[in-house]
Amino acid sequence: MSFTSEIKKEICKEEIDAQMMKAQLCALFQMRASLHMNWQGMYLSFQTENATIAKHVFQIMKTLYDVDPRLSVLKKMQLKKNNIYRIQVFDKAQEILEDLQILTDSGLRYTPSVKMVRSEKMARAYLQGCFLASGSINSPKSSNYHLEMSSQEKDLALSVQKLMQRFYLPAKVIERKSVYVVYIKAGDKIYYINHEKSMYLAIIGKDNIENGLNIIGSHADSPRLDLKPNPLYEDSELAFFKTHYYGGIKKYQWTTIPLAIHGVIVKANGEKVEIKIGEDETDPIFTITDLLPHLAQDQMEKKLKNGIDGEDLNLLVGSIPYDKEITEAVKLNILNILNEKYGITEVDFTSSELELVPAMPCRSMGFDSSMVAGYGQDDKICVYASLTALMKIDNPKKTAVCIISDKEEIGSMGNTGMESHVFDTFIAEILNKMGINKPNLLDKVFCKSKMLSADVDAALDPIYASVSERNNASYLGKGVGLNKYTGARGKSGASDANAEFVAEIRHIFENNNVKYQVSELGKVDVGGGGTIAYILANKGVDVIDCGVPILSMHSPYEVSSKFDLYSAYQGYIAFWKN
């Protein structure tokens, strides 16, 4: 039995409800059925060379419409040719076609109606029907994995492509001998965007996916200030936004710098308003004020970490009153401006996600332009390097996966963080579409997978060298940094890569002339840190941290080396290709 036949048999064995039966039958008829007229009236004819599919269609029609289809077997005269199984329906043909929304007042439909594929389960069932009617698939164990379905109707092929893309399958359509073929194959690119905050991308490899994945994972979130749910207030005829800091910051670094506002406001009616103020040269910017040194004696005697309280990180946003004869006139004027420009009211802040980030563009740094200065390089520099590297990958041996995660700075929690199961679902969905998923296969795939946790490392700063151990520190300009383990003090919370995997990465980098350095984060008892590495390691993946060393990490303006960035880019390409 061919692999295609095995998959079709599995689909036919699956228990499905009446809605899914209709979606499957609609696809089968639109792909393979024909409509005829004789002296008795209209009748339907469907034929296939697969006995299991014929039985499946026969049973669905009896279950849904209480008809008694005529099943006949046609013998082919050629040697070694399959039989043809023909199912004909003489009763209720028009009723069936109308119920499946194939026959309408305007005539025959050659694409599924919106109602027929409105839910996820019905859309899946429709695609199953298309595959049963005209699909073929190679085993993922073969070197040329390929799935395709064909139709004589171009509009139907395009509809099937659109449905597949709904499930983030990068289907393409080509015309072949007057037939339109919808297909995916090894080397195809798949992606999933999770709540517009995290993203998973994959390029299907030539090797059997059961032998594991090559994963590179970074995170796109950076330390910042978020607006509180009820942020706007007025004090002494000045308007402010209350904030709540996100991630590990030195609070005093966020005062008296230009800040921009980014994010979304979602109104109660579901309308989403995108906000970006402070990036364009014509935009206003915002700031958080600080005490002048002449009056700051008490403040300056405090410990540095207590110099600015979190509750004092309030953003100055306006000073002009709407009407001097009313209370909180400045606050009212700000609300009026926001309402005129964005159509929002004060209560809409409660369903918003608004963030304050430095309004300072990235710039080349130094007389020699050897460095990059800019906000958010932890960890957007590794996002950039890994995503750019993925675009250079064509037909990898192993399936290449790129993770761009969220919430790393606050523990990777929530449904967009790596602690959620959404990434597992993404990989499981790929296994489903390949037709090979089975109990425990996802766990086995992870246990055979390898990963570079692409997160930045702390480069040695000679001004603050006392916190680093020079023999095991990373340095600016010496290549991408490898951290065998992270954690704190006695490796608490660390993901510790095994020696064999470290040697494997060294071998890949050295064979591809990738400059790298092996280091750890600071002296043993000074502090520590973590990445998403341990989360994937807990699934059984071999993981090592591999990122760009930077100075002034978590500050509003971090510094990196262009050479280290390029080394990371080269290293990521080499890892995926090898």
Coordinates of C-alpha atoms in Angstrom, one line a residue:
M1 CA 0.0 0.0 0.0
S2 CA 1.4 3.4 -0.9
F3 CA 1.9 6.1 1.7
T4 CA -1.0 8.2 0.0
S5 CA -3.3 5.2 0.4
E6 CA -2.4 4.8 4.0
I7 CA -3.2 8.4 4.8
K8 CA -6.5 8.3 2.9
K9 CA -7.4 5.1 4.8
E10 CA -6.7 6.9 8.1
I11 CA -8.9 9.9 7.1
C12 CA -11.8 7.5 6.2
K13 CA -11.5 5.7 9.6
E14 CA -11.7 9.0 11.6
E15 CA -15.0 9.5 13.4
I16 CA -16.5 12.9 12.3
D17 CA -19.8 14.7 13.1
A18 CA -22.5 15.6 10.6
Q19 CA -21.0 19.1 9.8
M20 CA -17.6 17.7 9.0
M21 CA -19.3 15.0 6.8
K22 CA -21.0 17.7 4.8
A23 CA -17.7 19.6 4.4
Q24 CA -15.9 16.5 3.2
L25 CA -18.7 15.5 0.9
C26 CA -18.8 19.0 -0.6
A27 CA -15.1 18.9 -1.4
L28 CA -15.3 15.4 -2.8
F29 CA -18.2 16.4 -5.1
Q30 CA -16.7 19.7 -6.2
M31 CA -13.4 17.9 -7.0
R32 CA -14.7 14.7 -8.6
A33 CA -18.4 14.5 -9.0
S34 CA -20.4 15.2 -12.2
L35 CA -24.0 16.1 -12.8
H36 CA -26.1 14.4 -15.4
M37 CA -29.6 14.5 -16.9
N38 CA -31.7 11.6 -18.2
W39 CA -35.3 11.0 -18.9
Q40 CA -35.9 10.6 -15.1
G41 CA -34.3 14.0 -14.3
M42 CA -31.0 15.0 -12.6
Y43 CA -28.6 12.5 -11.1
L44 CA -25.2 12.7 -9.5
S45 CA -22.2 10.5 -10.4
F46 CA -18.9 10.2 -8.4
Q47 CA -16.1 7.8 -9.2
T48 CA -12.8 6.8 -7.6
E49 CA -10.2 4.1 -8.0
N50 CA -10.0 3.7 -4.2
A51 CA -12.4 1.2 -2.7
T52 CA -12.0 2.7 0.8
I53 CA -13.0 6.2 -0.4
A54 CA -16.0 4.7 -2.3
K55 CA -17.2 3.0 0.8
H56 CA -16.7 6.2 2.8
V57 CA -18.7 8.4 0.4
F58 CA -21.4 5.7 0.1
Q59 CA -21.8 5.6 3.9
I60 CA -21.8 9.4 4.4
M61 CA -24.6 9.8 1.8
K62 CA -26.7 7.2 3.5
T63 CA -26.1 8.7 6.9
L64 CA -26.8 12.4 5.9
Y65 CA -29.5 12.0 3.3
D66 CA -31.1 8.6 3.8
V67 CA -30.6 7.7 0.1
D68 CA -29.7 4.4 -1.5
P69 CA -26.9 5.2 -3.9
R70 CA -26.1 2.8 -6.7
L71 CA -22.5 1.4 -6.4
S72 CA -21.0 -0.3 -9.4
V73 CA -17.5 -1.6 -10.2
L74 CA -16.0 -1.0 -13.6
K75 CA -13.2 -3.3 -14.7
K76 CA -10.4 -1.7 -16.7
M77 CA -9.2 -3.6 -19.7
Q78 CA -5.5 -2.7 -19.3
L79 CA -3.3 -5.0 -17.2
K80 CA -2.5 -4.0 -13.6
K81 CA -5.0 -1.1 -13.7
N82 CA -7.2 -0.5 -10.7
N83 CA -11.0 -0.9 -10.7
I84 CA -13.2 2.1 -10.9
Y85 CA -15.9 2.5 -8.3
R86 CA -18.8 4.5 -9.4
I87 CA -21.5 5.9 -7.1
Q88 CA -24.7 7.3 -8.6
V89 CA -27.5 9.0 -6.8
F90 CA -30.8 9.3 -8.6
D91 CA -33.0 10.3 -5.7
K92 CA -32.6 13.7 -4.0
A93 CA -29.7 14.8 -6.2
Q94 CA -30.9 18.4 -6.3
E95 CA -31.6 18.4 -2.6
I96 CA -28.1 17.1 -1.8
L97 CA -26.4 19.7 -4.0
E98 CA -28.5 22.5 -2.5
D99 CA -27.7 21.4 1.0
L100 CA -24.0 21.3 0.3
Q101 CA -24.4 24.8 -1.3
I102 CA -23.0 23.5 -4.6
L103 CA -26.2 24.2 -6.5
T104 CA -27.7 27.7 -5.9
D105 CA -30.2 29.9 -7.6
S106 CA -27.3 31.3 -9.7
G107 CA -26.2 27.8 -10.9
L108 CA -23.4 25.5 -9.8
R109 CA -20.7 26.7 -7.4
Y110 CA -17.1 25.5 -8.0
T111 CA -15.8 26.8 -4.7
P112 CA -16.9 26.2 -1.1
S113 CA -19.4 28.6 0.4
V114 CA -18.3 30.6 3.4
K115 CA -20.8 28.7 5.5
M116 CA -19.2 25.3 4.5
V117 CA -15.8 26.3 5.8
R118 CA -16.6 28.9 8.4
S119 CA -15.3 26.9 11.4
E120 CA -11.8 25.4 11.8
K121 CA -13.1 21.9 12.0
M122 CA -15.2 22.3 8.8
A123 CA -12.3 23.9 7.0
R124 CA -10.1 20.9 8.0
A125 CA -12.8 18.5 6.9
Y126 CA -13.1 20.2 3.5
L127 CA -9.3 19.9 3.0
Q128 CA -9.6 16.3 3.9
G129 CA -12.2 15.8 1.3
C130 CA -10.0 17.5 -1.3
F131 CA -7.2 15.2 -0.5
L132 CA -9.4 12.1 -0.7
A133 CA -10.6 13.3 -4.1
S134 CA -7.4 14.2 -5.8
G135 CA -4.5 14.2 -3.3
S136 CA -1.1 12.5 -3.2
I137 CA 1.7 12.7 -0.6
N138 CA 5.2 11.3 -0.4
S139 CA 6.4 9.9 2.9
P140 CA 8.3 12.5 5.0
K141 CA 11.0 9.8 5.3
S142 CA 11.7 10.3 1.6
S143 CA 14.2 12.8 0.4
N144 CA 11.6 14.7 -1.7
Y145 CA 8.6 15.3 0.6
H146 CA 5.7 16.6 -1.5
L147 CA 2.0 17.0 -1.0
E148 CA -0.4 18.0 -3.8
M149 CA -4.1 18.2 -4.8
S150 CA -5.4 19.0 -8.2
S151 CA -8.5 20.4 -9.8
Q152 CA -9.7 21.3 -13.3
E153 CA -11.2 24.5 -11.9
K154 CA -8.7 27.3 -11.2
D155 CA -11.0 29.1 -8.8
L156 CA -11.4 25.9 -6.7
A157 CA -7.6 25.4 -6.7
L158 CA -7.2 29.0 -5.4
S159 CA -9.8 28.4 -2.8
V160 CA -8.0 25.3 -1.5
Q161 CA -4.7 27.3 -1.5
K162 CA -6.4 30.0 0.6
L163 CA -7.8 27.4 3.0
M164 CA -4.3 25.8 3.5
Q165 CA -2.8 29.2 4.1
R166 CA -5.5 29.8 6.8
F167 CA -3.6 27.0 8.6
Y168 CA -0.2 28.7 7.8
L169 CA 0.6 26.1 5.2
P170 CA 2.5 27.8 2.3
A171 CA 0.6 26.2 -0.5
K172 CA 1.3 27.2 -4.1
V173 CA -0.7 26.7 -7.3
I174 CA 0.7 25.8 -10.7
E175 CA -1.0 24.9 -14.0
R176 CA 0.0 21.5 -15.3
K177 CA -1.5 20.1 -18.5
S178 CA -4.8 22.1 -18.1
V179 CA -5.1 21.0 -14.5
Y180 CA -4.4 23.3 -11.5
V181 CA -2.2 21.7 -8.8
V182 CA -2.1 23.0 -5.2
Y183 CA 1.1 21.8 -3.5
I184 CA 3.6 22.1 -0.7
K185 CA 7.0 20.5 -0.7
A186 CA 10.3 20.2 1.1
G187 CA 11.8 23.7 1.3
D188 CA 8.5 25.4 1.7
K189 CA 8.1 28.0 4.3
I190 CA 5.5 27.9 7.1
Y191 CA 4.8 30.5 9.8
Y192 CA 2.4 31.2 12.6
I193 CA 1.9 34.6 14.3
N194 CA 0.7 34.3 17.9
H195 CA -1.5 37.3 19.0
E196 CA 0.8 39.6 17.0
K197 CA 3.5 39.3 19.7
S198 CA 5.4 36.1 18.9
M199 CA 6.1 34.2 15.7
Y200 CA 7.2 30.7 14.7
L201 CA 8.7 30.0 11.3
A202 CA 9.8 26.8 9.6
I203 CA 11.4 25.6 6.4
I204 CA 10.6 22.0 5.7
G205 CA 13.8 20.0 5.4
K206 CA 14.7 17.1 3.1
D207 CA 15.4 14.7 6.0
N208 CA 12.6 12.9 7.9
I209 CA 11.2 15.3 10.4
E210 CA 11.1 12.5 12.9
N211 CA 14.9 12.8 13.1
G212 CA 14.5 16.2 14.8
L213 CA 14.5 20.0 14.1
N214 CA 17.3 22.6 14.0
I215 CA 15.9 25.5 16.0
I216 CA 17.1 29.0 16.7
G217 CA 15.1 31.0 19.2
S218 CA 15.3 34.6 20.2
H219 CA 12.9 37.1 21.9
A220 CA 11.5 40.3 20.6
D221 CA 10.4 42.0 23.9
S222 CA 12.8 44.4 25.7
P223 CA 12.7 46.2 29.0
R224 CA 10.4 49.2 28.8
L225 CA 7.7 51.2 30.6
D226 CA 4.0 50.2 30.1
L227 CA 1.1 52.5 30.8
K228 CA -1.1 51.6 33.7
P229 CA -4.8 50.7 32.9
N230 CA -5.9 54.1 34.1
P231 CA -2.9 56.2 33.3
L232 CA -4.0 59.8 32.8
Y233 CA -4.0 62.3 35.7
E234 CA -3.5 66.0 36.3
D235 CA -1.3 67.6 39.0
S236 CA -0.5 71.3 39.4
E237 CA -1.8 72.0 35.9
L238 CA 0.4 69.4 34.3
A239 CA -0.9 66.2 32.7
F240 CA 0.9 62.9 33.2
F241 CA 0.6 59.2 32.4
K242 CA 1.2 56.7 35.2
T243 CA 3.6 53.8 34.1
H244 CA 4.6 50.3 35.3
Y245 CA 8.0 49.2 34.3
Y246 CA 8.4 45.9 32.4
G247 CA 11.5 43.7 32.9
G248 CA 14.7 44.5 34.7
I249 CA 15.6 48.2 34.4
K250 CA 17.7 50.7 36.3
K251 CA 14.8 53.2 36.9
Y252 CA 17.1 56.3 37.0
Q253 CA 18.1 55.6 33.4
W254 CA 14.6 56.3 32.2
T255 CA 14.3 59.9 33.3
T256 CA 15.1 63.0 31.2
I257 CA 15.4 61.1 27.9
P258 CA 13.1 61.5 24.9
L259 CA 10.4 58.8 24.9
A260 CA 8.0 57.5 22.3
I261 CA 4.6 55.8 22.7
H262 CA 3.9 52.6 20.8
G263 CA 1.0 50.2 21.0
V264 CA -2.7 49.6 20.5
I265 CA -6.0 50.7 22.0
V266 CA -8.9 48.4 21.4
K267 CA -12.4 49.9 21.8
A268 CA -15.3 48.1 23.3
N269 CA -16.7 47.6 19.7
G270 CA -13.5 45.7 18.8
E271 CA -12.0 48.5 16.7
K272 CA -8.2 48.5 17.1
V273 CA -6.3 51.8 17.0
E274 CA -2.6 51.6 16.4
I275 CA -0.5 54.2 18.2
K276 CA 3.0 55.4 17.3
I277 CA 4.0 58.9 18.5
G278 CA 7.5 60.2 18.9
E279 CA 9.5 58.4 16.2
D280 CA 8.9 60.8 13.3
E281 CA 10.8 64.1 13.4
T282 CA 7.5 66.0 13.2
D283 CA 6.0 64.1 16.2
P284 CA 6.1 65.4 19.7
I285 CA 8.1 63.4 22.2
F286 CA 7.6 62.8 25.9
T287 CA 9.8 62.6 29.0
I288 CA 9.9 61.7 32.7
T289 CA 11.2 64.6 34.7
D290 CA 13.9 64.5 37.5
L291 CA 15.1 66.7 40.3
L292 CA 17.6 69.4 39.6
P293 CA 20.9 68.7 41.5
H294 CA 20.5 71.9 43.6
L295 CA 17.5 70.4 45.4
A296 CA 18.3 66.7 45.2
Q297 CA 20.5 66.2 48.2
D298 CA 18.2 63.7 49.9
Q299 CA 17.7 61.9 46.6
M300 CA 21.4 61.6 46.0
E301 CA 22.0 60.1 49.4
K302 CA 19.8 57.2 48.7
K303 CA 21.1 54.0 47.2
L304 CA 21.2 54.1 43.4
K305 CA 18.4 51.6 43.0
N306 CA 16.1 53.7 45.2
G307 CA 17.0 57.1 43.7
I308 CA 13.8 56.9 41.6
D309 CA 10.7 55.1 42.8
G310 CA 8.7 53.1 40.3
E311 CA 5.6 55.1 41.2
D312 CA 7.5 58.3 40.2
L313 CA 8.1 57.2 36.6
N314 CA 5.3 59.4 35.4
L315 CA 5.3 60.6 31.8
L316 CA 4.8 64.3 31.2
V317 CA 2.3 64.7 28.3
G318 CA 0.8 68.2 28.4
S319 CA 0.3 71.6 30.0
I320 CA -2.4 73.5 28.1
P321 CA -5.9 73.7 29.7
Y322 CA -9.0 73.0 27.7
D323 CA -10.9 75.7 29.6
K324 CA -9.5 77.6 32.5
E325 CA -12.9 77.8 34.3
I326 CA -13.1 74.0 34.9
T327 CA -11.2 71.6 37.1
E328 CA -8.6 69.2 35.5
A329 CA -8.7 71.4 32.4
V330 CA -5.3 70.1 31.2
K331 CA -6.3 66.5 31.5
L332 CA -9.5 67.3 29.6
N333 CA -7.5 69.0 26.8
I334 CA -5.4 65.8 26.4
L335 CA -8.5 63.7 26.3
N336 CA -10.0 66.1 23.7
I337 CA -6.8 65.8 21.5
L338 CA -6.8 62.0 21.7
N339 CA -10.5 61.9 20.9
E340 CA -10.1 64.1 17.9
K341 CA -7.1 62.3 16.5
Y342 CA -7.8 58.7 17.5
G343 CA -11.5 58.6 18.4
I344 CA -10.9 57.3 21.9
T345 CA -12.2 58.2 25.3
E346 CA -10.6 57.8 28.7
V347 CA -12.2 54.4 29.4
D348 CA -10.5 53.0 26.3
F349 CA -7.2 53.1 28.1
T350 CA -8.4 50.1 30.2
S351 CA -8.3 47.9 27.0
S352 CA -5.0 49.1 25.7
E353 CA -1.4 48.0 25.5
L354 CA 0.8 51.1 25.3
E355 CA 4.5 51.1 25.8
L356 CA 7.1 53.8 26.3
V357 CA 10.5 53.3 24.5
P358 CA 13.4 55.6 23.9
A359 CA 12.8 58.0 21.0
M360 CA 16.3 57.6 19.8
P361 CA 17.2 55.8 16.5
C362 CA 19.9 53.2 16.2
R363 CA 23.2 54.8 15.0
S364 CA 26.6 53.7 14.0
M365 CA 28.9 54.4 16.9
G366 CA 32.6 55.3 17.3
F367 CA 35.0 57.2 15.0
D368 CA 35.6 53.9 13.2
S369 CA 31.8 53.1 13.0
S370 CA 32.6 49.6 14.3
M371 CA 29.6 49.5 16.8
V372 CA 25.9 50.0 16.9
A373 CA 24.1 52.0 19.6
G374 CA 20.4 51.7 20.1
Y375 CA 17.5 50.6 22.3
G376 CA 16.2 47.1 22.5
Q377 CA 19.3 45.2 21.2
D378 CA 18.4 42.7 23.9
D379 CA 17.2 40.8 22.1
K380 CA 16.1 42.4 18.8
I381 CA 19.7 42.1 17.5
C382 CA 19.4 38.3 17.6
V383 CA 15.9 38.4 16.1
Y384 CA 17.4 40.4 13.2
A385 CA 20.4 38.0 12.8
S386 CA 18.3 34.8 13.0
L387 CA 15.5 36.0 10.8
T388 CA 17.9 37.4 8.2
A389 CA 19.8 34.1 8.3
L390 CA 16.6 32.1 7.8
M391 CA 15.9 34.0 4.6
K392 CA 19.2 32.6 3.2
I393 CA 18.1 29.0 3.8
D394 CA 16.6 27.2 0.8
N395 CA 16.4 23.4 1.1
P396 CA 17.9 22.5 4.4
K397 CA 18.6 18.9 5.3
K398 CA 16.8 19.1 8.6
T399 CA 13.7 21.2 9.1
A400 CA 14.8 24.7 10.1
V401 CA 12.7 26.5 12.8
C402 CA 13.0 30.1 13.9
I403 CA 11.3 31.2 17.2
I404 CA 10.7 34.9 17.9
S405 CA 9.2 34.8 21.4
D406 CA 7.6 37.2 23.7
K407 CA 7.6 37.9 27.5
E408 CA 11.2 36.6 28.0
E409 CA 12.0 39.7 30.1
I410 CA 9.3 38.8 32.6
G411 CA 9.7 35.0 32.8
S412 CA 8.3 33.8 29.4
M413 CA 4.8 33.4 31.0
G414 CA 1.5 33.9 29.2
N415 CA 0.1 32.6 26.0
T416 CA 2.7 34.4 23.9
G417 CA 5.7 33.4 26.1
M418 CA 7.7 30.2 25.6
E419 CA 6.2 28.6 28.7
S420 CA 2.9 28.3 26.8
H421 CA 2.2 25.3 24.6
V422 CA 1.6 27.3 21.4
F423 CA 5.0 26.4 20.0
D424 CA 4.3 22.7 20.6
T425 CA 1.0 23.1 18.8
F426 CA 2.8 24.8 15.8
I427 CA 5.1 21.8 15.4
A428 CA 2.3 19.3 16.0
E429 CA 0.3 21.0 13.3
I430 CA 3.2 20.5 10.9
L431 CA 3.2 16.8 11.8
N432 CA -0.6 16.7 11.3
K433 CA -0.3 18.2 7.8
M434 CA 2.4 15.8 6.9
G435 CA 0.1 13.0 7.8
I436 CA 2.5 11.4 10.2
N437 CA 1.5 12.6 13.7
K438 CA 0.8 9.9 16.3
P439 CA 0.9 9.7 20.1
N440 CA 4.3 10.8 21.6
L441 CA 5.8 11.7 18.2
L442 CA 6.1 15.4 19.2
D443 CA 8.1 14.4 22.3
K444 CA 10.3 12.2 20.2
V445 CA 10.9 15.0 17.6
F446 CA 12.0 17.4 20.4
C447 CA 14.3 14.8 21.9
K448 CA 16.1 14.5 18.6
S449 CA 16.2 18.3 18.0
K450 CA 19.0 20.8 18.5
M451 CA 18.8 24.5 19.3
L452 CA 20.7 27.7 19.6
S453 CA 19.1 30.0 22.1
A454 CA 19.9 33.3 20.4
D455 CA 20.0 35.7 23.3
V456 CA 22.5 38.5 24.0
D457 CA 25.5 38.1 26.3
A458 CA 27.0 40.7 28.6
A459 CA 30.3 41.9 27.1
L460 CA 33.1 42.8 29.5
D461 CA 33.1 46.6 30.2
P462 CA 36.6 47.6 31.3
I463 CA 35.1 50.5 33.4
Y464 CA 33.1 47.9 35.4
A465 CA 35.5 45.0 35.0
S466 CA 35.2 43.9 38.7
V467 CA 31.9 42.1 38.0
S468 CA 33.5 39.9 35.3
E469 CA 36.1 37.1 35.4
R470 CA 38.3 38.0 32.4
N471 CA 39.2 34.4 31.4
N472 CA 35.5 33.6 31.0
A473 CA 34.0 36.9 29.9
S474 CA 32.8 37.7 26.4
Y475 CA 34.4 40.7 24.6
L476 CA 33.1 43.2 22.0
G477 CA 34.5 42.4 18.6
K478 CA 35.6 38.8 19.1
G479 CA 32.6 37.0 17.6
V480 CA 29.3 35.5 18.6
G481 CA 29.2 34.4 22.2
L482 CA 28.5 30.8 23.3
N483 CA 27.2 30.3 26.9
K484 CA 27.3 26.6 27.9
Y485 CA 25.1 27.5 30.9
T486 CA 23.4 30.5 32.4
G487 CA 21.7 30.7 35.8
A488 CA 22.9 32.3 39.0
R489 CA 25.5 31.4 41.6
G490 CA 25.5 27.6 41.8
K491 CA 24.1 27.4 38.3
S492 CA 20.6 27.8 39.8
G493 CA 17.9 27.7 37.1
A494 CA 20.5 27.0 34.4
S495 CA 20.3 25.0 31.2
D496 CA 23.7 23.3 31.0
A497 CA 24.6 22.1 27.5
N498 CA 26.3 18.7 27.4
A499 CA 29.9 18.6 26.2
E500 CA 29.1 16.6 23.1
F501 CA 26.7 19.3 21.8
V502 CA 29.1 22.1 22.6
A503 CA 31.7 20.2 20.5
E504 CA 29.2 19.8 17.7
I505 CA 28.5 23.5 17.6
R506 CA 32.3 24.3 17.7
H507 CA 32.8 21.9 14.8
I508 CA 30.1 23.6 12.7
F509 CA 31.5 27.1 13.4
E510 CA 35.1 26.2 12.9
N511 CA 34.3 24.5 9.6
N512 CA 32.5 27.6 8.4
N513 CA 35.0 30.2 9.6
V514 CA 32.6 31.6 12.2
K515 CA 34.3 33.6 14.9
Y516 CA 33.0 32.7 18.3
Q517 CA 33.9 32.9 22.0
V518 CA 32.9 30.8 24.9
S519 CA 32.0 32.7 28.1
E520 CA 29.7 33.0 31.1
L521 CA 27.7 35.8 32.6
G522 CA 29.8 37.6 35.2
K523 CA 31.5 36.3 38.3
V524 CA 30.1 33.3 40.1
D525 CA 28.6 35.1 43.1
V526 CA 27.9 38.4 41.5
G527 CA 24.5 37.7 39.8
G528 CA 23.3 35.8 36.8
G529 CA 20.5 35.6 34.3
G530 CA 18.5 33.3 32.1
T531 CA 17.1 32.8 28.6
I532 CA 14.5 30.6 27.0
A533 CA 17.1 27.8 26.7
Y534 CA 15.9 25.9 29.8
I535 CA 12.3 25.8 28.4
L536 CA 13.3 23.9 25.3
A537 CA 15.8 21.9 27.2
N538 CA 13.0 20.7 29.4
K539 CA 11.3 19.2 26.3
G540 CA 14.5 17.2 25.6
V541 CA 16.1 19.5 23.0
D542 CA 19.9 19.9 23.0
V543 CA 20.3 23.7 23.7
I544 CA 23.2 26.2 24.0
D545 CA 23.0 29.9 24.3
C546 CA 24.5 31.6 21.3
G547 CA 24.1 35.4 20.9
V548 CA 25.7 38.8 20.5
P549 CA 27.7 40.3 23.4
I550 CA 26.5 43.8 24.3
L551 CA 27.4 46.7 26.6
S552 CA 24.9 48.5 28.8
M553 CA 22.4 45.7 28.7
H554 CA 18.8 46.6 29.6
S555 CA 19.6 50.3 29.4
P556 CA 17.8 52.7 27.0
Y557 CA 20.8 52.7 24.7
E558 CA 22.8 49.5 24.4
V559 CA 26.0 49.0 22.4
S560 CA 27.1 46.1 20.2
S561 CA 29.8 45.2 17.7
K562 CA 29.0 45.0 14.0
F563 CA 31.5 42.2 13.7
D564 CA 29.8 40.2 16.4
L565 CA 26.4 40.7 14.8
Y566 CA 27.8 39.5 11.5
S567 CA 29.4 36.5 13.2
A568 CA 26.0 35.6 14.7
Y569 CA 24.4 35.8 11.3
Q570 CA 27.1 33.6 9.8
G571 CA 26.8 31.1 12.7
Y572 CA 23.1 30.8 12.4
I573 CA 23.3 30.1 8.7
A574 CA 26.0 27.5 9.3
F575 CA 23.9 25.8 12.0
W576 CA 20.8 25.5 9.8
K577 CA 22.7 24.3 6.8
N578 CA 24.6 21.7 8.8

